[in-house]
Coordinates of C-alpha atoms in Angstrom, one line a residue:
Chain A
M1 CA 49.7 17.5 0.6
S2 CA 51.7 21.0 -0.7
D3 CA 52.9 19.9 -4.2
F4 CA 49.2 18.0 -4.5
R5 CA 47.5 20.5 -6.1
R6 CA 43.2 19.1 -5.8
I7 CA 41.5 20.3 -9.0
S8 CA 39.2 23.0 -7.8
L9 CA 35.0 22.0 -8.2
P10 CA 33.8 23.9 -11.1
R11 CA 36.2 23.1 -13.1
A12 CA 36.4 19.4 -12.4
V13 CA 32.5 19.6 -13.0
G14 CA 33.4 21.0 -16.2
V15 CA 35.7 18.6 -17.2
L16 CA 33.9 15.7 -16.4
L17 CA 31.3 16.2 -18.3
A18 CA 32.8 17.2 -21.6
K19 CA 34.2 13.4 -20.5
D20 CA 30.3 11.9 -20.6
L21 CA 29.2 14.3 -24.0
L22 CA 32.1 13.3 -25.6
I23 CA 31.0 9.6 -25.0
E24 CA 27.8 10.2 -25.8
W25 CA 28.7 12.0 -29.0
R26 CA 31.0 9.7 -30.5
T27 CA 29.0 6.3 -29.7
R28 CA 25.4 8.1 -29.7
A29 CA 23.7 4.8 -29.7
R30 CA 22.4 5.9 -26.5
L31 CA 20.9 9.5 -27.4
N32 CA 19.5 7.3 -31.2
A33 CA 17.4 4.5 -28.6
L34 CA 15.9 7.4 -26.2
I35 CA 15.0 9.0 -29.1
F36 CA 12.2 6.6 -30.5
F37 CA 12.2 5.3 -27.3
A38 CA 10.4 8.5 -26.5
L39 CA 8.2 8.7 -30.1
A40 CA 7.2 5.6 -29.3
T41 CA 5.5 7.0 -26.2
L42 CA 4.4 9.2 -27.3
L43 CA 2.7 8.0 -30.3
L44 CA 1.3 4.5 -27.7
F45 CA -0.1 7.5 -26.2
S46 CA -2.0 8.1 -28.6
F47 CA -3.3 5.2 -30.2
A48 CA -4.3 3.7 -26.5
V49 CA -6.3 7.3 -25.8
G50 CA -8.0 6.7 -29.7
P51 CA -8.4 8.6 -32.1
D52 CA -9.9 11.6 -30.2
T53 CA -7.9 14.8 -31.0
R54 CA -9.4 16.8 -28.3
L55 CA -8.8 14.5 -25.3
L56 CA -5.3 14.1 -26.7
A57 CA -5.1 17.8 -27.2
R58 CA -6.0 18.6 -23.1
N59 CA -3.6 15.6 -21.7
A60 CA -0.5 17.3 -23.7
G61 CA 1.4 17.7 -21.1
G62 CA 0.9 14.9 -19.5
Y63 CA 1.8 12.4 -21.9
L64 CA 5.2 14.4 -22.9
W65 CA 6.5 14.7 -19.2
L66 CA 5.3 10.6 -19.2
A67 CA 8.1 9.8 -22.3
L68 CA 10.2 12.4 -20.8
L69 CA 9.8 10.1 -17.4
F70 CA 9.8 6.5 -19.1
A71 CA 13.0 7.7 -21.6
S72 CA 14.7 9.2 -18.0
V73 CA 15.2 5.8 -16.6
L74 CA 16.5 4.4 -19.5
A75 CA 18.9 7.8 -19.5
L76 CA 19.7 7.5 -15.7
G77 CA 20.2 4.2 -15.9
E78 CA 22.8 3.7 -18.5
S79 CA 24.4 6.7 -17.2
F80 CA 26.2 5.2 -14.3
R81 CA 26.8 1.6 -16.5
V82 CA 29.2 3.2 -18.5
E83 CA 31.7 4.2 -15.8
Q84 CA 31.2 0.9 -14.1
E85 CA 32.1 -1.8 -17.7
N86 CA 36.3 -0.6 -16.5
L87 CA 36.0 0.0 -13.5
T88 CA 36.2 3.8 -14.3
L89 CA 33.8 5.2 -11.5
D90 CA 37.4 3.6 -9.1
G91 CA 39.3 6.0 -11.3
L92 CA 36.8 8.6 -10.7
R93 CA 37.4 8.6 -7.3
L94 CA 41.0 8.8 -7.1
A95 CA 41.1 11.7 -9.1
P96 CA 42.4 14.7 -6.6
T97 CA 39.3 16.5 -6.4
D98 CA 35.7 16.3 -4.7
A99 CA 32.9 13.4 -5.5
R100 CA 30.6 16.0 -5.5
A101 CA 31.7 16.8 -8.8
I102 CA 30.8 13.4 -9.9
F103 CA 26.5 14.3 -9.2
L104 CA 26.9 17.3 -10.6
S105 CA 28.6 16.4 -13.7
K106 CA 26.3 13.7 -14.2
A107 CA 23.2 15.1 -13.0
L108 CA 24.1 18.2 -15.6
G109 CA 24.6 15.6 -18.1
N110 CA 21.3 14.1 -17.8
T111 CA 19.3 17.4 -17.8
L112 CA 21.5 18.0 -20.9
L113 CA 20.5 14.5 -22.5
L114 CA 16.7 15.4 -21.2
V115 CA 16.3 18.4 -22.3
A116 CA 17.7 17.5 -25.3
L117 CA 15.7 14.7 -25.9
G118 CA 12.3 17.4 -24.6
V119 CA 13.3 20.2 -27.4
L120 CA 13.2 17.3 -30.1
L121 CA 9.6 16.4 -28.4
V122 CA 7.6 19.3 -28.4
P123 CA 7.2 19.2 -32.6
V124 CA 6.3 15.7 -32.2
M125 CA 3.9 16.5 -29.8
V126 CA 2.5 19.6 -31.0
A127 CA 2.5 17.6 -34.3
L128 CA 0.4 14.4 -33.0
Y129 CA -1.9 15.9 -30.7
G130 CA -2.9 19.1 -32.4
V131 CA -1.8 21.5 -30.2
E132 CA -0.3 24.8 -30.4
L133 CA 2.2 27.1 -28.2
V134 CA -0.5 29.5 -27.1
M135 CA 2.1 31.3 -25.0
G136 CA 5.3 30.9 -27.0
P137 CA 9.0 29.1 -26.3
V138 CA 10.5 31.0 -23.5
P139 CA 7.9 29.4 -21.0
L140 CA 8.4 26.2 -22.7
A141 CA 11.8 26.3 -22.3
T142 CA 11.9 27.1 -19.1
T143 CA 9.2 24.3 -18.0
L144 CA 11.5 22.3 -19.9
V145 CA 15.2 23.0 -18.0
L146 CA 13.5 23.1 -14.6
G147 CA 10.9 19.8 -15.2
C148 CA 14.0 17.7 -16.0
M149 CA 16.2 19.4 -13.6
G150 CA 14.0 18.1 -11.2
I151 CA 13.9 14.2 -12.8
S152 CA 17.9 14.2 -13.3
A153 CA 19.3 15.6 -9.6
P154 CA 17.1 12.3 -7.4
G155 CA 17.2 10.6 -10.4
T156 CA 21.4 10.7 -10.3
V157 CA 21.3 10.0 -6.6
Y158 CA 19.3 6.8 -7.6
S159 CA 21.0 5.5 -10.8
A160 CA 24.0 5.0 -8.7
I161 CA 22.6 3.0 -5.6
A162 CA 20.3 1.2 -8.1
S163 CA 23.5 0.5 -10.7
N164 CA 25.4 -1.4 -7.9
A165 CA 22.0 -2.9 -6.5
R166 CA 20.7 -7.0 -7.4
A167 CA 17.6 -5.8 -9.7
R168 CA 18.6 -2.6 -10.5
D169 CA 16.1 -1.9 -13.8
V170 CA 13.3 -2.5 -11.0
L171 CA 15.1 -0.8 -8.4
L172 CA 15.2 2.9 -10.5
P173 CA 12.0 3.3 -10.9
L174 CA 10.4 1.4 -7.8
L175 CA 12.6 4.5 -5.9
L176 CA 12.7 7.5 -8.4
F177 CA 8.6 7.4 -9.4
P178 CA 7.1 8.3 -6.5
L179 CA 9.4 11.0 -5.3
I180 CA 9.4 12.8 -7.9
I181 CA 5.3 13.0 -8.5
P182 CA 5.3 16.7 -7.4
A183 CA 8.0 17.5 -9.7
L184 CA 6.4 15.7 -12.8
L185 CA 2.6 17.0 -11.7
A186 CA 3.9 20.4 -11.7
A187 CA 5.9 20.1 -15.2
A188 CA 2.7 18.8 -16.8
K189 CA 0.6 21.6 -15.3
A190 CA 3.0 24.0 -16.8
T191 CA 3.0 22.5 -20.1
Q192 CA -0.5 22.9 -20.1
L193 CA -0.1 25.9 -19.3
V194 CA 1.7 26.9 -22.3
L195 CA 0.1 24.8 -24.3
Q196 CA -3.5 25.9 -23.6
G197 CA -3.1 30.2 -22.3
D198 CA -3.0 31.2 -18.6
P199 CA -5.6 33.6 -17.7
M200 CA -5.1 33.1 -14.2
Q201 CA -1.3 33.6 -13.7
Q202 CA -0.6 30.1 -12.3
L203 CA 2.4 29.7 -14.0
G204 CA 4.7 31.4 -11.5
S205 CA 3.4 29.2 -8.7
W206 CA 4.3 26.0 -10.8
F207 CA 7.4 27.2 -11.5
G208 CA 8.2 28.1 -7.9
L209 CA 7.0 24.9 -6.9
L210 CA 9.7 23.2 -9.2
S211 CA 12.2 25.4 -8.0
G212 CA 11.8 24.6 -5.1
F213 CA 11.6 20.6 -5.7
N214 CA 15.0 21.1 -7.4
L215 CA 16.4 23.2 -4.4
I216 CA 15.8 21.0 -2.3
Y217 CA 17.1 18.3 -4.4
W218 CA 20.1 18.5 -6.1
G219 CA 21.3 19.9 -2.5
L220 CA 20.6 16.6 -0.9
G221 CA 22.2 15.3 -4.0
F222 CA 25.1 17.6 -3.4
A223 CA 25.7 16.7 -0.2
L224 CA 25.3 13.0 0.6
F225 CA 26.3 11.4 -3.2
P226 CA 30.3 11.0 -2.0
R227 CA 28.0 8.6 0.9
V228 CA 26.7 7.3 -2.7
I229 CA 29.7 6.2 -4.3
E230 CA 32.2 5.5 -1.2
D231 CA 33.8 2.2 -0.7
Chain B
M1 CA -12.8 11.3 36.4
H2 CA -11.0 12.9 33.1
T3 CA -7.9 14.1 35.0
V4 CA -7.7 10.6 36.6
L5 CA -7.7 9.0 33.2
Q6 CA -6.0 11.6 31.6
V7 CA -3.3 11.1 33.9
L8 CA -3.6 7.4 34.3
S9 CA -3.1 6.5 30.3
A10 CA -0.4 8.7 30.1
A11 CA 1.5 7.2 33.3
A12 CA 1.4 4.4 31.6
A13 CA 1.6 4.7 28.4
L14 CA 4.8 6.4 29.0
A15 CA 6.5 3.9 31.5
S16 CA 6.0 1.3 29.0
V17 CA 7.9 3.9 26.2
G18 CA 10.0 4.3 29.1
L19 CA 10.6 0.5 29.4
G20 CA 11.0 0.0 25.5
I21 CA 14.0 2.2 25.3
F22 CA 15.0 0.5 28.4
L23 CA 14.7 -3.1 26.8
G24 CA 16.0 -1.8 23.7
V25 CA 19.5 -1.4 25.5
K26 CA 19.6 -4.2 27.8
W27 CA 17.2 -6.8 25.7
A28 CA 16.9 -6.7 22.5
P29 CA 20.9 -7.6 21.4
P30 CA 20.4 -11.2 20.1
G31 CA 22.8 -12.9 22.9
S32 CA 21.7 -10.7 25.9
R33 CA 21.8 -12.3 28.8
Y34 CA 19.1 -10.5 30.5
N35 CA 15.5 -11.4 30.0
G36 CA 13.0 -8.9 28.8
R37 CA 10.1 -12.1 29.1
P38 CA 8.3 -10.2 32.2
L39 CA 8.6 -6.0 31.1
L40 CA 7.1 -7.2 27.4
W41 CA 4.5 -9.2 28.9
G42 CA 3.3 -6.6 31.3
M43 CA 3.8 -3.7 28.2
T44 CA 2.1 -5.8 25.9
G45 CA -0.8 -6.6 28.9
V46 CA -1.0 -2.5 29.4
A47 CA -0.8 -2.0 25.5
L48 CA -4.0 -4.2 25.7
A49 CA -5.8 -2.9 28.5
L50 CA -5.4 0.7 27.6
L51 CA -6.8 -0.1 24.1
A52 CA -9.9 -1.8 25.6
L53 CA -10.8 1.7 27.4
G54 CA -10.2 3.5 24.5
S55 CA -12.6 1.3 22.6
W56 CA -15.1 0.9 25.1
M57 CA -14.7 5.1 25.1
G58 CA -14.5 5.4 21.5
L59 CA -17.6 2.6 20.8
A60 CA -19.8 3.3 23.2
W61 CA -19.6 6.4 26.1
T62 CA -18.3 9.5 23.6
P63 CA -21.4 11.4 22.3
P64 CA -22.3 10.5 18.4
E65 CA -21.1 13.4 16.0
R66 CA -23.4 16.4 15.1
E67 CA -23.5 15.8 11.1
M68 CA -21.5 12.4 10.9
G69 CA -23.4 10.5 13.5
Q70 CA -21.9 7.0 14.5
V71 CA -19.2 7.1 11.4
Y72 CA -17.2 9.2 12.6
R73 CA -16.2 6.8 15.9
I74 CA -12.9 5.9 13.7
I75 CA -11.1 8.4 14.7
Y76 CA -10.3 6.8 17.6
V77 CA -8.4 4.3 15.6
H78 CA -7.2 6.0 12.1
V79 CA -6.2 9.1 13.8
P80 CA -3.8 7.3 16.5
A81 CA -2.4 5.3 13.7
M82 CA -1.8 8.2 11.3
W83 CA 0.2 9.3 14.3
M84 CA 2.0 6.5 14.5
S85 CA 3.0 6.1 11.2
L86 CA 4.5 10.0 10.9
L87 CA 6.0 9.3 14.2
A88 CA 7.8 6.5 13.4
L89 CA 8.9 7.4 10.2
V90 CA 10.1 11.0 11.8
L91 CA 12.7 8.3 13.9
N92 CA 13.7 6.4 10.4
F93 CA 14.4 9.9 9.2
C94 CA 16.9 10.6 12.5
F95 CA 18.2 7.2 12.2
C96 CA 19.4 7.7 9.1
V97 CA 21.2 11.0 9.9
A98 CA 22.7 9.9 12.9
Y99 CA 23.8 6.7 10.9
L100 CA 25.8 8.8 8.1
F101 CA 27.4 10.9 11.2
K102 CA 28.1 7.7 13.0
S103 CA 27.5 4.3 11.5
S104 CA 26.5 1.4 14.0
W105 CA 24.6 -1.8 13.7
K106 CA 21.9 -0.5 16.3
K107 CA 21.1 3.0 13.9
D108 CA 20.6 0.6 10.7
A109 CA 19.0 -1.6 12.6
M110 CA 16.5 0.7 14.2
A111 CA 16.1 3.2 10.8
E112 CA 14.6 -0.6 9.0
A113 CA 12.2 -1.5 12.2
S114 CA 11.2 2.2 11.8
A115 CA 10.4 2.6 8.3
E116 CA 9.0 -1.0 8.2
V117 CA 6.4 -0.5 10.9
G118 CA 5.5 2.9 10.1
L119 CA 4.8 1.5 6.7
L120 CA 2.7 -1.4 8.9
F121 CA 0.8 1.5 10.8
G122 CA 0.1 4.1 7.1
T123 CA -1.4 1.0 5.7
Y124 CA -3.8 0.3 8.3
G125 CA -4.9 3.6 8.6
L126 CA -5.2 4.7 4.8
V127 CA -7.0 1.4 4.8
L128 CA -9.1 2.9 7.9
G129 CA -9.6 6.2 6.0
S130 CA -11.2 4.8 3.2
I131 CA -13.3 2.2 4.9
W132 CA -14.4 6.0 7.1
G133 CA -14.7 8.1 3.7
K134 CA -17.0 5.2 1.5
P135 CA -20.4 6.6 3.9
T136 CA -18.9 10.1 4.8
W137 CA -17.4 11.2 1.0
G138 CA -19.3 9.0 -1.0
V139 CA -16.3 6.9 -2.4
Y140 CA -12.7 5.6 -1.2
W141 CA -10.4 7.0 -2.7
D142 CA -10.8 10.3 -3.3
W143 CA -7.8 12.6 -5.0
D144 CA -7.4 14.8 -2.2
P145 CA -4.0 16.2 -0.9
R146 CA -4.4 14.8 1.7
L147 CA -4.5 11.6 0.3
T148 CA -2.4 12.0 -2.2
A149 CA 0.5 13.1 -0.3
M150 CA 0.1 9.9 2.4
A151 CA 0.1 7.9 -1.2
I152 CA 3.3 8.8 -2.3
M153 CA 5.4 8.4 0.7
L154 CA 3.7 5.5 1.6
V155 CA 4.8 4.2 -1.9
T156 CA 8.5 5.9 -0.8
Y157 CA 9.4 3.8 1.8
V158 CA 7.6 0.7 -0.1
G159 CA 10.8 1.7 -2.3
Y160 CA 13.2 2.0 0.8
T161 CA 12.6 -1.6 2.1
A162 CA 12.6 -3.0 -1.1
L163 CA 16.0 -1.0 -1.5
R164 CA 17.1 -3.2 1.5
R165 CA 16.2 -6.2 0.3
F166 CA 18.3 -5.8 -2.6
V167 CA 21.7 -4.9 -1.8
E168 CA 23.6 -8.0 -0.1
D169 CA 26.8 -6.1 1.0
P170 CA 25.0 -4.7 4.7
E171 CA 27.3 -2.2 5.0
K172 CA 26.5 -0.9 1.1
R173 CA 22.8 -1.3 2.3
A174 CA 23.4 0.5 5.9
V175 CA 24.8 4.0 3.9
W176 CA 22.3 3.9 0.7
S177 CA 19.3 3.2 2.9
A178 CA 20.2 6.1 4.9
V179 CA 20.7 8.2 2.4
V180 CA 17.2 7.2 0.3
G181 CA 15.8 7.8 3.9
I182 CA 16.8 11.1 4.2
I183 CA 15.8 11.7 0.6
S184 CA 11.8 9.9 1.4
G185 CA 12.0 12.2 4.6
I186 CA 12.0 15.4 2.9
N187 CA 7.9 14.2 2.3
T188 CA 7.1 13.6 5.8
P189 CA 6.4 17.5 6.9
I190 CA 4.3 17.7 3.9
V191 CA 2.3 14.9 4.6
W192 CA 1.5 17.0 7.6
Q193 CA 0.8 20.3 6.3
S194 CA -0.8 19.0 3.5
V195 CA -4.7 19.9 4.9
K196 CA -3.1 23.3 5.7
W197 CA -1.4 24.0 2.5
W198 CA -3.8 22.9 0.6
R199 CA -7.7 22.8 1.9
S200 CA -10.3 20.4 0.4
L201 CA -12.0 17.4 1.4
H202 CA -10.0 15.9 4.2
Q203 CA -10.7 17.8 7.3
V204 CA -7.5 20.1 9.0
Q205 CA -5.5 17.3 11.3
S206 CA -7.6 15.7 14.1
T207 CA -5.5 17.0 17.2
P208 CA -6.8 17.7 20.9
K209 CA -6.9 20.8 20.1
T210 CA -9.3 20.9 17.4
V211 CA -11.6 18.2 18.3
D212 CA -14.7 18.7 20.8
P213 CA -13.5 18.3 24.6
D214 CA -16.1 15.5 24.7
M215 CA -13.5 12.8 22.1
V216 CA -10.4 14.2 23.9
L217 CA -10.4 11.8 25.8
A218 CA -11.3 8.5 24.7
L219 CA -8.4 9.7 21.6
R220 CA -5.8 10.4 24.4
V221 CA -6.7 7.0 25.4
N222 CA -6.3 4.9 22.1
A223 CA -3.6 7.2 21.0
W224 CA -1.4 6.1 24.2
A225 CA -2.8 2.7 23.9
S226 CA -1.0 3.4 20.1
L227 CA 2.2 4.5 20.7
I228 CA 2.4 1.5 23.3
L229 CA 2.0 -1.0 20.4
L230 CA 4.3 1.1 18.1
T231 CA 6.8 0.9 20.7
L232 CA 6.4 -3.1 21.0
F233 CA 6.4 -3.4 17.4
L234 CA 9.7 -1.0 17.1
L235 CA 11.5 -3.6 19.7
H236 CA 10.5 -6.9 18.5
R237 CA 11.8 -6.0 14.8
Y238 CA 14.8 -4.0 16.3
R239 CA 15.8 -7.4 18.2
I240 CA 15.2 -9.1 14.2
A241 CA 17.0 -6.6 12.1
L242 CA 20.1 -6.5 14.5
A243 CA 19.7 -10.6 14.7
T244 CA 20.0 -10.3 11.1
R245 CA 23.2 -8.2 10.3
E246 CA 25.3 -10.0 13.2
A247 CA 24.1 -13.3 11.6
E248 CA 25.3 -11.1 8.5
V249 CA 28.4 -9.9 9.3
A250 CA 29.9 -12.5 11.4
L251 CA 30.2 -14.6 8.0
P252 CA 34.2 -14.3 8.0
D253 CA 34.6 -12.9 4.5
A254 CA 32.4 -10.6 5.7
L255 CA 33.5 -8.5 8.2
P256 CA 33.3 -5.1 8.6
P257 CA 37.0 -3.5 8.7
D258 CA 37.7 -2.2 12.4
A259 CA 39.6 0.8 11.1
S260 CA 36.6 2.3 9.4
G261 CA 35.0 2.6 12.5
S262 CA 32.5 0.1 12.2
P263 CA 31.4 -1.2 15.5
K264 CA 32.6 -4.8 16.2
V265 CA 30.3 -7.7 16.4
S266 CA 30.1 -10.7 18.5
P267 CA 29.4 -13.6 17.3
P268 CA 26.0 -15.2 17.6
R269 CA 25.3 -17.9 20.0
G270 CA 26.3 -21.0 19.1
T271 CA 29.1 -20.7 16.6
P272 CA 33.1 -20.8 18.0
T273 CA 35.1 -17.6 18.3
E274 CA 37.4 -18.5 16.4
V275 CA 35.1 -18.2 13.1
V276 CA 35.5 -14.2 14.3

């Protein structure tokens, strides 16, 4: 093994992430489809509720996160399909590096994609639902990053499992949705506070819950992922 | 009277659980020549006897509650059902972790059995709780943290059992469901603690410390009866799971390679040995 140099974990993560982002950028089809899907979801909520602006504004945080959640299922389902088409997952497994680098790069890539999607959705939400950012962009950005991380970590593990199983399109939401309810709840509440002001200083505790959730599921994903993709 | 009944019911239940473990080792593997029938009938008899005694105590022997009157009596079945559900799901978590450390079909079968039996008891307990909620809270379902956490946990395990149906390769199914079982298991302590962390409609968990001394004995007898039932259910489901797995992996092209540490499985009865 002495002549065989292992690639360090951070470097492997960087290389794999750059590869995924490059594929994403060159096709751009997935990103475009995701944006339009999420926009349609936001529109559909306003049709479902009816033209009641007050009600829409009150629920805006929840609708934003539901749109992101539905879009995330598409994004996550796609993230391992790319690796399976030409058996590239086998190639990645053979690379002289830690299998956990695949988890970190995929989860980070999904987080980036969802955060980008969220950044695009927020102005649309502000226009459609007639809300304003009372607390400014920094708490909103924190909520977006923490919430998207919460969806991505268990989502990456489950999409690796579901992409190999029968009925994968049913299996991923079935496994993922109940699991991330705490993160979704915290993110929706935090967004609501960002939009409507936070007189009771509750934002910090929701951030705490999101951080704890992330810590648990990023840790579990990091530890368990090699077993998921082993052959 | 109290002490005698308590000791008797505890001894019966612990003996039955011990017999259950013994049977799980000796009788449950398909093809075992060991005849478990007398012991199983004995355990079923003890469970039914304790259940009858517990039902009589819960319905007639214990006094009505000061505020709720007769309605509270559902705790004698609702609370044990929830205990057994959490116990089975904790068992599932333990077997999932154990499987990832050292894989064997027995652990996988036990994980499958405990998840399904836990789901069964949890659903039963949740339905009983809803029936109790209508006269007490005025609604069948309130979005109280305990109820919500429990419902989320049950849906998570529905996902776990669905995963087991959707994956055909037994080895992959075992590994993936172990991973999903560990990830889902994080919920169990949250459900248990939810009544302490978020004080709302649901009262704190009923344990012998929080229940009135007059009612403890009936609760204990019912809980011991449920424990025997849980053991019986686990035993039967484990035997079925193990038989299914053996039938699957005994197919020549799906045989697990012995080199990878997978356990060698014996062919099911009636199969010519040359197949393996």
